[in-house]
Tab-separated table of N, CA and C in Angstrom:
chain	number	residue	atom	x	y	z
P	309	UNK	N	-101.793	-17.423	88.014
P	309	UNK	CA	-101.286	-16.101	87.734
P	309	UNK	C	-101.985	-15.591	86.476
P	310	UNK	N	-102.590	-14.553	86.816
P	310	UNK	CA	-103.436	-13.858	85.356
P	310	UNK	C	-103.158	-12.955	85.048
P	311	UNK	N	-101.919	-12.666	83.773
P	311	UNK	CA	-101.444	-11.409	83.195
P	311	UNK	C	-102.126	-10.904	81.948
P	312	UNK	N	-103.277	-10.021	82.134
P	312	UNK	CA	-104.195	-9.395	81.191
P	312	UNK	C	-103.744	-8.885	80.147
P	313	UNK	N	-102.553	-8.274	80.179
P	313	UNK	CA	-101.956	-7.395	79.270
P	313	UNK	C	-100.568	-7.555	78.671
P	314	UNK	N	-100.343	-9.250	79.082
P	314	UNK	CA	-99.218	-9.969	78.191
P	314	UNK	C	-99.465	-10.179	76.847
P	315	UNK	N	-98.874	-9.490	75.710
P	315	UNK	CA	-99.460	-9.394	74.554
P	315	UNK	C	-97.771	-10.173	73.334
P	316	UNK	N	-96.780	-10.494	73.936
P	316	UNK	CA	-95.699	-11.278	73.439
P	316	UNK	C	-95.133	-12.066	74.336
P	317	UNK	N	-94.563	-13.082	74.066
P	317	UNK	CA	-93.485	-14.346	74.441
P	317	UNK	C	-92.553	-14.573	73.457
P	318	UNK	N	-91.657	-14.487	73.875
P	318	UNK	CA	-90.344	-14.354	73.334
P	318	UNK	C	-89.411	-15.801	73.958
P	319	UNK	N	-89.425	-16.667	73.001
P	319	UNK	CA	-88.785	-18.085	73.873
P	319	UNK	C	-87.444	-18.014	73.029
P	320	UNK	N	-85.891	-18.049	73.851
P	320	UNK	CA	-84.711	-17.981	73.553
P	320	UNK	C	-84.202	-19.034	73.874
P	321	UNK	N	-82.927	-19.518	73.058
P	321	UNK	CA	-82.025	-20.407	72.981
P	321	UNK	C	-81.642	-21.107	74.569
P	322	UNK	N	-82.391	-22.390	74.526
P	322	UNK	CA	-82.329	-23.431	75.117
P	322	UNK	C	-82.971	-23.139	76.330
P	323	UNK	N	-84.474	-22.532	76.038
P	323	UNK	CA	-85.081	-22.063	77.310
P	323	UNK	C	-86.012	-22.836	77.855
P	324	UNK	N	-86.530	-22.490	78.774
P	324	UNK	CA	-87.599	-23.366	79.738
P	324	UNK	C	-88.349	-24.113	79.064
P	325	UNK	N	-89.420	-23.196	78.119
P	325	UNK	CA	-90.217	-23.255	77.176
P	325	UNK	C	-89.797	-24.816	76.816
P	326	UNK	N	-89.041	-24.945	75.821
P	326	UNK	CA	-88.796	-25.954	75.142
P	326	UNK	C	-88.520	-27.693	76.170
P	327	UNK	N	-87.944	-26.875	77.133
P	327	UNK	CA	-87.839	-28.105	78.443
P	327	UNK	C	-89.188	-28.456	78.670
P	328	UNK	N	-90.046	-27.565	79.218
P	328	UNK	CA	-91.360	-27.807	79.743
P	328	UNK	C	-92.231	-28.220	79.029
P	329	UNK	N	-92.194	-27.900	77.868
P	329	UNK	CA	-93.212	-28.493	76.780
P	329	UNK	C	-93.046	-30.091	76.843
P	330	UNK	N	-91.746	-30.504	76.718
P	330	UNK	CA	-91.355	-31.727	76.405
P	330	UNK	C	-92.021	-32.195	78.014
P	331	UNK	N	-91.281	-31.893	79.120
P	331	UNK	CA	-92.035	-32.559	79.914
P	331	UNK	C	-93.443	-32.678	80.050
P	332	UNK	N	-94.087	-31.985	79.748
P	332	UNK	CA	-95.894	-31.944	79.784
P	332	UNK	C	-96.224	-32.915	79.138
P	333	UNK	N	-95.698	-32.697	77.827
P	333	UNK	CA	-96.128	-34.188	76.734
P	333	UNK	C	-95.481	-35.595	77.476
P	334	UNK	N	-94.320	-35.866	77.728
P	334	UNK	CA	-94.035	-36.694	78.056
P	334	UNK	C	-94.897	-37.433	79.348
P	335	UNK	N	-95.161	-36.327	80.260
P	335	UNK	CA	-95.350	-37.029	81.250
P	335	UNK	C	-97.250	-36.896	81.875
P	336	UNK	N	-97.554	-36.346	80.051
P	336	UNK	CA	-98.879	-35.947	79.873
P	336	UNK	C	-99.658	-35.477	81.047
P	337	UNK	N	-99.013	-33.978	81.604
P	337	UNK	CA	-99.880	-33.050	82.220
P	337	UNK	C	-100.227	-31.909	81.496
P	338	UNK	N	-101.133	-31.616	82.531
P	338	UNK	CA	-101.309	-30.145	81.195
P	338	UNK	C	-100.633	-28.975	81.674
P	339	UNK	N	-100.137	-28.191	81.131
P	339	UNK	CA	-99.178	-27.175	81.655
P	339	UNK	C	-99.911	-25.700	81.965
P	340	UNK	N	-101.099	-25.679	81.211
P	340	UNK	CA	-102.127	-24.485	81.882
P	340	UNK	C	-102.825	-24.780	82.589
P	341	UNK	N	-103.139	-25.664	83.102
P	341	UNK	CA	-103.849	-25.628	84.826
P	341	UNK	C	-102.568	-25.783	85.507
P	342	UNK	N	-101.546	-25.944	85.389
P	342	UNK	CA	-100.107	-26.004	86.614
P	342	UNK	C	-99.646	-24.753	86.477
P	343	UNK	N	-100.470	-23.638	86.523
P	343	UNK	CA	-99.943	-21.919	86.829
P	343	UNK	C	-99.385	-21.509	85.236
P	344	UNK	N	-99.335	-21.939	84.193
P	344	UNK	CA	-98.872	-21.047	83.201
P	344	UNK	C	-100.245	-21.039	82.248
P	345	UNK	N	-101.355	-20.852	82.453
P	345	UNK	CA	-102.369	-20.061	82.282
P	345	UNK	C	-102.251	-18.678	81.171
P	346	UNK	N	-100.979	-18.369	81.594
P	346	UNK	CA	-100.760	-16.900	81.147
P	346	UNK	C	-100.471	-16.944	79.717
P	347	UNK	N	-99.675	-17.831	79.168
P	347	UNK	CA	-99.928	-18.219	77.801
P	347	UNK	C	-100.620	-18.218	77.197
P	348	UNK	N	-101.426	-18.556	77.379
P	348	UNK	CA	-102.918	-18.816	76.562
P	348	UNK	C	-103.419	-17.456	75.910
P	349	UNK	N	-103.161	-16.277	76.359
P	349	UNK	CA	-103.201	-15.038	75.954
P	349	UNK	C	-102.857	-13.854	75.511
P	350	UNK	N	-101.224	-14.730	75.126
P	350	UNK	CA	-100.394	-13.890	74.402
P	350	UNK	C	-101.130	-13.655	73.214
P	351	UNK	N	-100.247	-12.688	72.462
P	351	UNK	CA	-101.222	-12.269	71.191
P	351	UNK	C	-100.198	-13.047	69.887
P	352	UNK	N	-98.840	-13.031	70.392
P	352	UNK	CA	-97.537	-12.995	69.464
P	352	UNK	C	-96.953	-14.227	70.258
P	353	UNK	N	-96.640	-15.241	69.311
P	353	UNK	CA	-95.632	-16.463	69.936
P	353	UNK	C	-94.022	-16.483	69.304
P	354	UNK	N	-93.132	-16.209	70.002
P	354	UNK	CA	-91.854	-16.255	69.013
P	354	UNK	C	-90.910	-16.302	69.662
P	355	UNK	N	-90.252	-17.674	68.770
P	355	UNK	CA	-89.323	-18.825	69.517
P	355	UNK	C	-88.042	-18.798	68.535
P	356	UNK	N	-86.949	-18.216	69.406
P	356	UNK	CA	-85.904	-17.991	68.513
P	356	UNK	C	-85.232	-18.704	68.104
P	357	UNK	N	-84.556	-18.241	67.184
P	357	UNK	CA	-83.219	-19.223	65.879
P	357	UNK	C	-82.772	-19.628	67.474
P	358	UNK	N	-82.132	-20.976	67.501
P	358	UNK	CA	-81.533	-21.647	68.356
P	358	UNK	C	-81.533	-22.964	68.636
P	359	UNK	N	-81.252	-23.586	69.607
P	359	UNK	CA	-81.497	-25.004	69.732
P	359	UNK	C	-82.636	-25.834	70.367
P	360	UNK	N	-84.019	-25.328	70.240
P	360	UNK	CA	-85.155	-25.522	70.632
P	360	UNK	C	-85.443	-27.030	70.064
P	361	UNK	N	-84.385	-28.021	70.162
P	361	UNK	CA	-84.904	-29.540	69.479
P	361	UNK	C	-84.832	-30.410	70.448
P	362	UNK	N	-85.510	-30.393	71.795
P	362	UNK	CA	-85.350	-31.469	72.701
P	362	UNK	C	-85.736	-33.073	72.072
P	363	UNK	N	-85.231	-33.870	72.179
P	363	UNK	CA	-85.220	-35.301	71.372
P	363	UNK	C	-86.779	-35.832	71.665
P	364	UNK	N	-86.898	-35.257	73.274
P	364	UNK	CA	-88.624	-35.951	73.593
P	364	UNK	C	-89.886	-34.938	73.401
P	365	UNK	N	-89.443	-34.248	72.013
P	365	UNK	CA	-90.501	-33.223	71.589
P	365	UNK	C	-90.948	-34.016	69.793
P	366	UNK	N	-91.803	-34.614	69.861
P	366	UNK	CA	-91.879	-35.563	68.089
P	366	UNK	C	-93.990	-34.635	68.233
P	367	UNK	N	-94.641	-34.039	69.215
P	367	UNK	CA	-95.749	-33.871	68.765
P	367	UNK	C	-95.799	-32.205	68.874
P	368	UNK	N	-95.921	-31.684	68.174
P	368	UNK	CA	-96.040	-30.019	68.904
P	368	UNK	C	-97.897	-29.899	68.195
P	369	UNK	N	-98.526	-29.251	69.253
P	369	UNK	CA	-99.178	-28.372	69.191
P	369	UNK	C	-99.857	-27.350	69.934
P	370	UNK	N	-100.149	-26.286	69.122
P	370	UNK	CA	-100.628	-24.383	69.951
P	370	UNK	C	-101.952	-24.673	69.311
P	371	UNK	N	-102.782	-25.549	69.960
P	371	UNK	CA	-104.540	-24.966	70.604
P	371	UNK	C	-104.334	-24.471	71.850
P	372	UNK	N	-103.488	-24.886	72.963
P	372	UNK	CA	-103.681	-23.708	73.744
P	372	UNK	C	-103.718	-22.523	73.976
P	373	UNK	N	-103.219	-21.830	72.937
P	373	UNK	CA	-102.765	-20.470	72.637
P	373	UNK	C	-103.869	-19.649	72.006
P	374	UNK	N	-105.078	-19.627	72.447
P	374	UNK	CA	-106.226	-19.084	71.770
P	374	UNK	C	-106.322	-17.796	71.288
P	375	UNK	N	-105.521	-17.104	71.827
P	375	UNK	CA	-105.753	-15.369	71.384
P	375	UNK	C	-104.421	-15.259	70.407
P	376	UNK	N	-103.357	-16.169	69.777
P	376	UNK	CA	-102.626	-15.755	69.415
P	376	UNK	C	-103.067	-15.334	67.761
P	377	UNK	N	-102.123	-14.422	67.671
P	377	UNK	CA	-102.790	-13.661	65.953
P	377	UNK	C	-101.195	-13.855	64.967
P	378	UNK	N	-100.132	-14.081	66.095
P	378	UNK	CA	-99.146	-14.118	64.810
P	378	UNK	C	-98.094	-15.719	65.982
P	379	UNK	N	-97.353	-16.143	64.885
P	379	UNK	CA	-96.843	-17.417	65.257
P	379	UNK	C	-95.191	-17.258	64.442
P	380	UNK	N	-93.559	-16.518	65.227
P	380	UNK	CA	-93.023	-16.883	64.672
P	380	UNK	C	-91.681	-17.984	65.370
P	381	UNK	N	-91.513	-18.624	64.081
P	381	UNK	CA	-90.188	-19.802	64.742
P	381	UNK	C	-89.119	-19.740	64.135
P	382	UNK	N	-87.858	-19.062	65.034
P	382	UNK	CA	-86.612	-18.728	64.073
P	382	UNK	C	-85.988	-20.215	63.485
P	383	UNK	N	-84.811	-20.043	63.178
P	383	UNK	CA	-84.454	-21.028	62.251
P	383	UNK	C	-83.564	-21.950	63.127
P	384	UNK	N	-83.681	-22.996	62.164
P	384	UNK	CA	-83.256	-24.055	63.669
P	384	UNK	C	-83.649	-24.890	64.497
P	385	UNK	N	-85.222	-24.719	64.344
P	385	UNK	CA	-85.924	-25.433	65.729
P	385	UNK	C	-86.534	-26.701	65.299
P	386	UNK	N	-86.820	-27.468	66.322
P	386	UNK	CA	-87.859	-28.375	66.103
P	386	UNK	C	-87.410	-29.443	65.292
P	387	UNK	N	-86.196	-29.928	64.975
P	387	UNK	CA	-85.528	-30.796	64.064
P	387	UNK	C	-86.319	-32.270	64.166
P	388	UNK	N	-86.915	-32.604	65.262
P	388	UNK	CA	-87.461	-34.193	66.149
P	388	UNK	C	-88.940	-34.039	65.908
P	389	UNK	N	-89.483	-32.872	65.769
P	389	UNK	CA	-90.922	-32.819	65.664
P	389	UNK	C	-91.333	-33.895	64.571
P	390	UNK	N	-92.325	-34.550	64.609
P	390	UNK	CA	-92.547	-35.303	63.534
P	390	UNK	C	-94.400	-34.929	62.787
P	391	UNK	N	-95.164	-33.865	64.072
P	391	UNK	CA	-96.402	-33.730	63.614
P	391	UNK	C	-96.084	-32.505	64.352
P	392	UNK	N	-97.020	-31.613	63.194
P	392	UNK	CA	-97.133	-29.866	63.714
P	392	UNK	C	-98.534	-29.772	63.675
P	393	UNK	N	-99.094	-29.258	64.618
P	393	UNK	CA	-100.527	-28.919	64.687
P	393	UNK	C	-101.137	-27.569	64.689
P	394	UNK	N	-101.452	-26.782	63.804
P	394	UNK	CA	-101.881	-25.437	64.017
P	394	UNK	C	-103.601	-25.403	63.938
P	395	UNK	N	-104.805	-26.142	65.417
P	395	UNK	CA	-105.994	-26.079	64.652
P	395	UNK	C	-106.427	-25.289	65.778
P	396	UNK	N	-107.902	-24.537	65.350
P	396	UNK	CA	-109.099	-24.096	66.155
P	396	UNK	C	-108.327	-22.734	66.647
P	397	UNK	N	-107.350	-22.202	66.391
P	397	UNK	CA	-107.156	-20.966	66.224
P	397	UNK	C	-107.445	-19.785	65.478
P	398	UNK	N	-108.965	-19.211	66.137
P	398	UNK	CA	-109.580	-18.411	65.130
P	398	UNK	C	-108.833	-16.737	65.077
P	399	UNK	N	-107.947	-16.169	65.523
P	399	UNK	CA	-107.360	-14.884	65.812
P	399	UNK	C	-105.858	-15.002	64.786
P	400	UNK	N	-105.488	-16.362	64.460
P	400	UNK	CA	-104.018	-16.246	63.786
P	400	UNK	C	-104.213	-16.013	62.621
P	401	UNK	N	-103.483	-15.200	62.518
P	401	UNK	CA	-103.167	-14.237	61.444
P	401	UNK	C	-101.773	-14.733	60.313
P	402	UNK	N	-101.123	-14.929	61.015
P	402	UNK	CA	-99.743	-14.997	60.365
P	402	UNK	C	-98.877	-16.304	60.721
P	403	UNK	N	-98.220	-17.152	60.129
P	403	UNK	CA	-97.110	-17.751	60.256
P	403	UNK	C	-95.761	-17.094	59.833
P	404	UNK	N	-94.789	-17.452	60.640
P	404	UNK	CA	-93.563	-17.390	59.604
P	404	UNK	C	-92.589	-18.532	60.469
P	405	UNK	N	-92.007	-19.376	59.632
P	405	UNK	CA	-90.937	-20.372	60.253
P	405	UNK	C	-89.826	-19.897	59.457
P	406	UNK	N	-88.329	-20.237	60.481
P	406	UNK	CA	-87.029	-20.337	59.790
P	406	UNK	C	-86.680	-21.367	59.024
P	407	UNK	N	-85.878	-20.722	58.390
P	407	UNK	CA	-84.498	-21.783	58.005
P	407	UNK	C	-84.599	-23.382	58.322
P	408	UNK	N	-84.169	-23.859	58.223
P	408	UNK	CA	-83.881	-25.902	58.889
P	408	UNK	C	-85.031	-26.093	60.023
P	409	UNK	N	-86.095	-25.273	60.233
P	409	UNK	CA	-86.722	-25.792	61.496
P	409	UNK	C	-87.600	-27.103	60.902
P	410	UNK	N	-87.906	-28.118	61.603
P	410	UNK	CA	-89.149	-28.718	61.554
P	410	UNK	C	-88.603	-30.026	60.326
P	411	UNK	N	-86.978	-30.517	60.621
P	411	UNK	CA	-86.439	-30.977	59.508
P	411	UNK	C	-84.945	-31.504	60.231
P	412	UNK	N	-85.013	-33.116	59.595
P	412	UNK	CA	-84.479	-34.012	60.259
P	412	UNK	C	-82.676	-33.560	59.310
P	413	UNK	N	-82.760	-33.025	58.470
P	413	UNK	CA	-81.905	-33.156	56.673
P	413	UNK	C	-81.790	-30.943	56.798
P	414	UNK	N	-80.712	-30.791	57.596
P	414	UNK	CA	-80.898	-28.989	57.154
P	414	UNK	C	-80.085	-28.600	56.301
P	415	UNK	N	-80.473	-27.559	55.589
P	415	UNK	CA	-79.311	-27.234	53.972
P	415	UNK	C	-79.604	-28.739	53.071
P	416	UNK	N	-81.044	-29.334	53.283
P	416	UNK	CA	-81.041	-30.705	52.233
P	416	UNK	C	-82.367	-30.951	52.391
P	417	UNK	N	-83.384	-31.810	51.436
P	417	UNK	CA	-84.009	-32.813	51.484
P	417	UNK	C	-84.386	-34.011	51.854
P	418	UNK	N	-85.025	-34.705	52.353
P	418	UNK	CA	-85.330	-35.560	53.074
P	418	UNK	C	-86.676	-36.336	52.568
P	419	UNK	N	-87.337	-37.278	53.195
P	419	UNK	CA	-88.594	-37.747	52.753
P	419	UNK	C	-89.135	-39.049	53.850
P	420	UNK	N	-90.083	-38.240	54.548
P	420	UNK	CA	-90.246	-39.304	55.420
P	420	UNK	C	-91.896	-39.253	55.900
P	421	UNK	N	-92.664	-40.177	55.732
P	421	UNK	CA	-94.102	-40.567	55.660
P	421	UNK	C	-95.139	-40.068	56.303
P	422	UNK	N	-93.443	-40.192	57.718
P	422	UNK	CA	-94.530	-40.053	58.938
P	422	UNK	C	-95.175	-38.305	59.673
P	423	UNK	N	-94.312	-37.391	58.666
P	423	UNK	CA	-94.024	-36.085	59.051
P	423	UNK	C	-95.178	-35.370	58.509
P	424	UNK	N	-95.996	-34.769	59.120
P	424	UNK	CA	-97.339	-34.127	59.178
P	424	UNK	C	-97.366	-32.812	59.630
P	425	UNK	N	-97.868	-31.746	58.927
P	425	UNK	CA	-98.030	-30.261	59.307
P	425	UNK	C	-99.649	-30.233	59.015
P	426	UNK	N	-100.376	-29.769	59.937
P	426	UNK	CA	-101.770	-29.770	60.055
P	426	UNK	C	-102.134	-28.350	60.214
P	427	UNK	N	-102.624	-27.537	59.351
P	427	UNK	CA	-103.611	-26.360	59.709
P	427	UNK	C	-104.686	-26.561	59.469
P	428	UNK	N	-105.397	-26.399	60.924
P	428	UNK	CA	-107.265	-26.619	60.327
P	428	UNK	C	-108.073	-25.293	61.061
P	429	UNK	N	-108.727	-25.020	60.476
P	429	UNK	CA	-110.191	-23.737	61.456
P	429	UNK	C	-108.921	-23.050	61.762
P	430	UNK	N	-108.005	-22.519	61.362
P	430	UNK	CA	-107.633	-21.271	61.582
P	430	UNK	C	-108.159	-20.434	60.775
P	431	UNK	N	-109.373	-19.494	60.595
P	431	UNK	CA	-110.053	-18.809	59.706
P	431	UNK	C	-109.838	-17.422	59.403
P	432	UNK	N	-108.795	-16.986	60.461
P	432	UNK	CA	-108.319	-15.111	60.116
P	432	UNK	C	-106.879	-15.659	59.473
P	433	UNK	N	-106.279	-16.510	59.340
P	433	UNK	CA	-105.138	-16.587	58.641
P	433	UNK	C	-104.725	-16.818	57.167
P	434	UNK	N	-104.086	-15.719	57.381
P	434	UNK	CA	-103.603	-15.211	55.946
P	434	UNK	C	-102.528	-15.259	55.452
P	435	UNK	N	-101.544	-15.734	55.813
P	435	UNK	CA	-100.296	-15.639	55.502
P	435	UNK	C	-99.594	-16.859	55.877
P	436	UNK	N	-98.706	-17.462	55.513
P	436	UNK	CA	-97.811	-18.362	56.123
P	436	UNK	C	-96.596	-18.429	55.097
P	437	UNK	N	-95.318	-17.941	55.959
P	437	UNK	CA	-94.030	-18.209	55.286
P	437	UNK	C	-93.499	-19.282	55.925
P	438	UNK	N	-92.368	-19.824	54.936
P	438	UNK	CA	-91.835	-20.369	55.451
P	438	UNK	C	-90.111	-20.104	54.517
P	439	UNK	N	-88.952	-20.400	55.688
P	439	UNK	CA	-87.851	-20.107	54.973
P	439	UNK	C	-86.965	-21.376	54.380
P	440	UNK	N	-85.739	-21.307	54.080
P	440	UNK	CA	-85.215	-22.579	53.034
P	440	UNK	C	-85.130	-23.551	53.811
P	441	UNK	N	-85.424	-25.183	53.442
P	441	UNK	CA	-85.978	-26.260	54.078
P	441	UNK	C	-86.803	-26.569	55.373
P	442	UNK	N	-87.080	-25.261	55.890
P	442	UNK	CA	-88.257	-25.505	56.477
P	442	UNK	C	-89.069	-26.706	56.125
P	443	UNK	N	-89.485	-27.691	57.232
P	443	UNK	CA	-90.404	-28.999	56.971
P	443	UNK	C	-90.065	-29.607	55.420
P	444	UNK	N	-88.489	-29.727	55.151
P	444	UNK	CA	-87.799	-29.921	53.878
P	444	UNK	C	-88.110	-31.632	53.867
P	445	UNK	N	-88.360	-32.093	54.785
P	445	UNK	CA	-88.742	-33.812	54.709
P	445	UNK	C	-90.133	-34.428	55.139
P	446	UNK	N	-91.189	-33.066	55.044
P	446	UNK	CA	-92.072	-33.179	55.273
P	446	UNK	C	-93.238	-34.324	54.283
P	447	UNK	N	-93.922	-34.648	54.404
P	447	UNK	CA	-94.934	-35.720	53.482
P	447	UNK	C	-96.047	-34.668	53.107
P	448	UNK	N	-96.617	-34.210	54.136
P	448	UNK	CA	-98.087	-34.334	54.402
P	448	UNK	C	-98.182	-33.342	54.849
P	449	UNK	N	-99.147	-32.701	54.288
P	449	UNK	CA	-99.727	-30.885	54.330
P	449	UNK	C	-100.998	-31.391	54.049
P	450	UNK	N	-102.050	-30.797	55.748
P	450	UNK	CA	-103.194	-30.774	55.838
P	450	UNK	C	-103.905	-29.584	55.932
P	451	UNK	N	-105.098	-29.191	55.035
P	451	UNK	CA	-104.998	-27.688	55.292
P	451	UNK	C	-106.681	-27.918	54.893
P	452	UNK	N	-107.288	-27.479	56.197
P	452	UNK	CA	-108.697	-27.552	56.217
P	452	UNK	C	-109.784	-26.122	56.876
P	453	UNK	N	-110.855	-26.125	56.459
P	453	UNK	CA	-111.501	-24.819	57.158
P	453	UNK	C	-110.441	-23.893	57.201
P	454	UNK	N	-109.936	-23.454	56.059
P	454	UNK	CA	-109.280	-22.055	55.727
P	454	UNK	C	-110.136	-21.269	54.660
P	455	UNK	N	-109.847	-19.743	54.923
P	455	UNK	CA	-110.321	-18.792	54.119
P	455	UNK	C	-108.916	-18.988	52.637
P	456	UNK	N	-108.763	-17.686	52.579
P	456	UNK	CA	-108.332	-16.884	51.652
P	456	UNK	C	-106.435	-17.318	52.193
P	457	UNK	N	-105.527	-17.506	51.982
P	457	UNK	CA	-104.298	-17.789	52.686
P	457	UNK	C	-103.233	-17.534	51.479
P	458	UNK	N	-102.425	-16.762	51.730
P	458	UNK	CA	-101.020	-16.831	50.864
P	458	UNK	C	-99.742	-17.853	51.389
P	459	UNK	N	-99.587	-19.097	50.788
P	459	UNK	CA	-98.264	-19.235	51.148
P	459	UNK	C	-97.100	-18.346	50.525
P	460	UNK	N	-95.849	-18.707	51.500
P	460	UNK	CA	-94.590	-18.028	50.336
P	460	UNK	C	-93.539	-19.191	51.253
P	461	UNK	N	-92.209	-19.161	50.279
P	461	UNK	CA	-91.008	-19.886	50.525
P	461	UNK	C	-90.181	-18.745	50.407
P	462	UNK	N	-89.210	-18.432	51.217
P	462	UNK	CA	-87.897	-17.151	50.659
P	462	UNK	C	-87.050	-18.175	50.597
């Protein structure tokens, strides 16, 4: 299915998205040659405040998502992730994460070795927020082949 002029995805509280991801990884297929193709060409990724923490989700990453220019994740998500991957995305522009996403400890601190956030060759990106404890038990911030980039914390 080839939708030319899908330019947002909007993933809501306890949706496919988050099911299917987990199964792909788990059962290591790839989910854009099995008809969702159409992803790959959104412009805008944004996955709402909700319960997006399936237990068999510990690797996330959007290289498939080649045309995307902005990346947001409401608050809440991703509590099990243990490695975030943002590389070879030359069009992203923007991050913004919520609240407790990406964090085992929410409304707290944490500290754990194994927890990795990776941005590499994203080269139009400029921005990345993030909100209170966002990746709050995170170790390890990799940040390679970047330009010019503002972080912020609110």
């Amino acid at each position: 299915m080839d939708l030319p002029k899908l330019s947002k995805i909007s993933v809501g509280h306890s949706s496919f998205w988050c099911n299917l991801y987990a199964f792909t990884q788990k059962k290591n297929l790839n989910y854009k040659n099995g008809g969702y193709s159409m992803i790959s060409k959104a412009k805008k990724l944004e996955i709402l405040s909700g319960d997006c923490n399936n237990s068999d989700i510990h690797d996330i990453s959007f290289h498939d998502y080649h045309s995307i220019t902005e990346l947001i994740i409401g608050s809440d998500n991703f509590q099990n992730v243990d490695r975030v991957s943002l590389e070879n995305l030359p069009f992203l522009q923007s991050v913004s994460i919520g609240s407790n996403s990406f964090t085992n400890h929410p409304d707290s601190f944490g500290s754990n070795a194994d927890r990795e956030l990776i941005i590499s060759n994203c080269t139009s990106l400029t921005n990345v927020t993030t909100d209170s404890f966002a990746f709050s038990d995170y170790n390890n911030l990799n940040m390679t082949g970047m330009r010019d980039i503002e972080c912020t914390n609110n």
